[in-house]
Coordinates of C-alpha atoms in Angstrom, one line a residue:
M1303 CA 20.4 53.0 11.6
Y1304 CA 21.1 49.8 10.4
R1305 CA 18.6 47.1 8.8
E1306 CA 18.7 43.8 7.3
R1307 CA 16.6 41.1 5.6
G1308 CA 17.4 37.8 4.2
S1309 CA 18.2 37.2 0.7
G1310 CA 17.3 35.0 -2.5
L1311 CA 20.6 34.0 -2.7
A1312 CA 21.1 30.8 -0.3
G1313 CA 23.2 32.6 3.0
A1314 CA 23.0 35.8 1.8
V1315 CA 21.8 38.8 3.6
V1316 CA 20.4 42.4 2.0
W1317 CA 22.1 45.4 4.8
T1318 CA 21.3 48.9 5.0
V1319 CA 22.7 51.3 6.8
T1320 CA 21.7 55.3 7.0
R1321 CA 24.4 57.3 9.2
T1322 CA 22.4 59.4 11.4
A1323 CA 24.1 63.5 12.5
D1324 CA 24.1 61.7 16.1
A1325 CA 25.6 58.3 14.8
G1326 CA 29.3 57.4 16.4
P1327 CA 31.5 55.2 14.9
G1328 CA 30.2 51.9 13.9
R1329 CA 31.9 48.0 14.8
V1330 CA 31.9 45.7 12.1
L1331 CA 33.1 42.1 13.5
P1332 CA 34.4 39.7 11.5
D1333 CA 32.7 36.7 10.3
G1334 CA 34.2 35.2 7.3
C1335 CA 32.1 36.4 4.9
M1336 CA 33.0 39.2 1.6
D1337 CA 29.9 41.9 1.0
L1338 CA 29.3 43.7 -2.0
I1339 CA 28.4 47.4 -1.5
W1340 CA 27.6 50.2 -2.9
S1341 CA 27.9 53.7 -0.7
S1342 CA 25.8 57.0 -1.8
R1343 CA 29.5 59.1 -1.9
T1344 CA 31.9 56.6 -2.7
G1345 CA 29.9 54.2 -5.3
L1346 CA 30.7 50.2 -5.5
L1347 CA 32.4 48.8 -3.5
V1348 CA 34.1 44.8 -2.1
A1349 CA 34.9 44.3 1.4
G1350 CA 37.1 41.4 2.2
P1351 CA 37.0 39.0 5.1
D1352 CA 38.1 40.5 8.4
T1353 CA 40.6 39.4 11.2
V1354 CA 39.8 42.1 13.2
A1355 CA 36.9 44.3 13.7
Q1356 CA 36.9 47.5 11.4
V1357 CA 35.6 50.3 13.0
T1358 CA 33.4 52.4 10.2
T1359 CA 32.8 56.1 10.5
G1360 CA 31.0 58.6 7.6
P1361 CA 28.8 61.8 7.3
A1362 CA 25.2 62.5 8.1
G1363 CA 23.3 61.0 5.6
E1364 CA 25.1 58.6 3.7
R1365 CA 22.9 55.3 3.0
Y1366 CA 25.0 52.2 2.4
V1367 CA 23.2 49.0 0.4
G1368 CA 25.2 46.0 0.8
L1369 CA 25.2 42.0 0.1
R1370 CA 27.1 40.0 3.1
L1371 CA 27.5 37.0 0.8
P1372 CA 27.8 33.2 2.7
P1373 CA 31.2 32.4 3.6
G1374 CA 32.9 31.0 0.8
A1375 CA 31.4 32.2 -1.6
G1376 CA 32.9 35.6 -2.2
P1377 CA 35.8 34.3 -4.1
A1378 CA 33.5 32.6 -7.1
V1379 CA 31.4 36.0 -7.6
F1380 CA 34.9 38.6 -7.3
G1381 CA 36.7 36.3 -8.8
L1382 CA 39.7 35.8 -6.8
P1383 CA 41.1 34.3 -3.7
A1384 CA 39.6 35.7 0.1
H1385 CA 42.9 35.9 1.0
E1386 CA 44.0 38.9 -1.2
L1387 CA 41.6 40.8 -0.2
R1388 CA 41.7 40.0 3.7
D1389 CA 41.0 43.1 5.7
L1390 CA 40.9 45.3 2.9
R1391 CA 38.3 47.5 1.4
V1392 CA 38.6 48.2 -2.4
P1393 CA 36.8 49.8 -5.2
L1394 CA 35.1 47.6 -7.4
G1395 CA 36.2 48.9 -10.2
A1396 CA 39.9 47.0 -9.5
L1397 CA 38.8 43.6 -9.7
W1398 CA 36.0 44.0 -12.5
P1399 CA 36.2 45.8 -15.9
A1400 CA 35.0 49.7 -16.2
G1401 CA 32.3 48.7 -18.2
D1402 CA 30.6 46.0 -15.8
V1403 CA 31.4 48.3 -12.8
A1404 CA 29.3 51.0 -14.1
E1405 CA 26.4 49.1 -15.9
V1406 CA 26.1 47.9 -12.1
A1407 CA 26.4 51.2 -10.6
E1408 CA 23.6 52.9 -13.0
R1409 CA 21.3 50.0 -12.3
V1410 CA 21.5 50.6 -8.5
T1411 CA 21.8 54.5 -8.7
L1412 CA 18.5 54.1 -10.7
H1413 CA 16.5 51.0 -9.2
R1414 CA 14.0 51.8 -6.1
R1415 CA 15.3 48.2 -4.3
P1416 CA 19.1 48.8 -5.0
G1417 CA 20.0 45.4 -3.1
R1418 CA 17.9 43.5 -5.9
V1419 CA 20.5 44.6 -7.8
L1420 CA 23.4 43.6 -6.2
E1421 CA 21.7 39.9 -5.5
S1422 CA 21.2 39.6 -9.3
V1423 CA 24.7 40.8 -10.1
A1424 CA 26.1 38.2 -7.7
A1425 CA 23.5 35.5 -8.4
A1426 CA 24.8 35.7 -12.2
R1427 CA 28.4 35.2 -11.0
L1428 CA 27.8 32.7 -8.8
A1429 CA 26.1 31.0 -12.0
A1430 CA 28.6 31.6 -13.9
A1431 CA 31.2 30.2 -11.8
G1432 CA 29.5 27.2 -11.5
G1433 CA 28.2 28.2 -7.9
P1434 CA 30.4 28.7 -4.7
D1435 CA 33.0 25.7 -4.2
P1436 CA 30.8 23.1 -2.1
L1437 CA 33.6 22.4 0.3
A1438 CA 32.9 25.8 2.0
A1439 CA 29.3 25.3 3.6
P1440 CA 30.0 21.9 5.4
L1441 CA 33.2 23.5 6.8
V1442 CA 31.4 26.1 7.9
A1443 CA 29.0 24.0 9.8
G1444 CA 31.0 21.3 11.3
L1445 CA 33.5 24.8 12.7
A1446 CA 30.7 26.1 13.9
A1447 CA 29.4 23.4 15.6
G1448 CA 32.7 23.3 17.4
R1449 CA 34.2 20.5 15.3
D1450 CA 37.9 20.6 16.0
V1451 CA 40.3 21.6 12.2
A1452 CA 41.4 17.7 12.5
D1453 CA 38.0 16.3 12.5
A1454 CA 36.4 19.0 10.2
A1455 CA 39.7 18.0 7.6
G1456 CA 38.9 14.5 8.3
A1457 CA 35.5 14.4 7.4
L1458 CA 35.7 16.1 4.2
G1459 CA 38.8 13.8 2.8
L1460 CA 41.3 16.5 3.3
G1461 CA 44.7 17.0 5.0
T1462 CA 45.3 19.4 7.2
R1463 CA 47.4 21.5 5.4
Q1464 CA 45.2 20.7 2.2
L1465 CA 42.1 22.5 4.4
H1466 CA 44.6 25.4 5.0
R1467 CA 45.3 26.0 1.7
R1468 CA 41.3 25.6 1.0
S1469 CA 40.6 28.0 3.4
L1470 CA 42.5 30.8 2.4
A1471 CA 41.3 30.9 -0.3
L1472 CA 37.5 30.7 0.6
F1473 CA 37.7 32.4 3.5
G1474 CA 41.1 34.8 4.0
Y1475 CA 42.8 32.6 6.9
G1476 CA 43.0 29.3 8.1
P1477 CA 40.1 27.2 9.4
K1478 CA 41.7 27.7 12.8
T1479 CA 41.1 31.6 12.6
L1480 CA 37.4 30.8 11.2
A1481 CA 36.5 28.8 14.2
R1482 CA 37.7 31.2 16.3
I1483 CA 35.6 33.6 14.6
L1484 CA 32.7 31.7 14.6
R1485 CA 32.4 30.7 18.2
M1486 CA 32.8 33.9 19.2
H1487 CA 29.6 34.6 17.1
R1488 CA 28.1 31.5 18.7
A1489 CA 29.3 33.2 21.9
L1490 CA 27.6 36.3 21.6
A1491 CA 24.7 35.0 20.2
L1492 CA 24.0 33.4 23.7
A1493 CA 25.0 36.1 25.6
R1494 CA 22.9 38.5 23.8
A1495 CA 20.0 36.1 24.5
G1496 CA 19.7 36.5 28.2
T1497 CA 22.2 33.8 28.4
P1498 CA 24.6 34.4 31.6
P1499 CA 28.2 35.0 30.3
A1500 CA 30.4 32.1 32.0
E1501 CA 27.4 29.7 30.7
A1502 CA 27.5 30.7 27.4
A1503 CA 31.3 30.6 27.5
A1504 CA 31.0 27.0 28.4
R1505 CA 28.5 25.9 26.1
S1506 CA 30.3 27.5 23.2
G1507 CA 33.6 25.4 24.1
Y1508 CA 35.7 28.3 25.8
A1509 CA 37.9 27.0 29.3
D1510 CA 36.0 29.8 31.0
Q1511 CA 34.6 33.3 30.7
A1512 CA 38.2 34.9 31.1
H1513 CA 39.0 33.2 27.8
L1514 CA 35.6 34.3 26.5
S1515 CA 36.6 38.4 27.3
R1516 CA 40.6 37.7 26.3
E1517 CA 38.9 36.3 22.8
V1518 CA 36.4 39.1 21.8
R1519 CA 38.8 41.8 22.9
S1520 CA 41.5 40.2 20.3
L1521 CA 38.7 39.7 17.3
A1522 CA 36.1 42.6 18.7
G1523 CA 38.6 45.2 19.9
V1524 CA 36.2 45.9 23.1
P1525 CA 35.3 44.6 25.5
L1526 CA 32.6 41.7 25.9
G1527 CA 30.3 44.3 27.6
H1528 CA 30.5 47.1 25.4
L1529 CA 29.5 44.4 22.6
L1530 CA 26.7 43.5 24.9

């Protein structure tokens, strides 16, 4: 059972999952984001940015509450470059002092809406860091709209090598990989809304439907039809 809601933290999403007895493996698609997660079984952890889909499992009754941060905000919250957490799930205690983690864990456990605690903690960390890197939002917006990497770099007053370094720190991978991920989500959103796959591919900047299918299989690990 999966639910999500918008967050008071700009661009973030609070989500919850409770695994049922008949639940099969879940599939989390790469999205350029990092998550702060509380698990009823394993406690607080951080999900780094993924380059491919992650398959999730767990026992019946396990509950997760997560805060999905907007792309590029994770490094300011967690205190390290995104590429150091690429494709990883690590305990929060590996990143923050034990006392801080224990305090957050207690607050989450006692609060009737634990997502509010995660939002509060992330907001405080962002404020202490001076906010997210201002490069992140315009870069994501440009790439999501289909702008190529060279144009995106030029619009931000950066060289392509500078943009690559900044992207590694903010998103965990370079702008070309981020653009591939954002384009896949753009095509999936169109297809899920009823747009025929061939049209969704063309409107999202793919050469053809076969190109879209190859990219989905590469990034998501399953055929397009499986996701739809």
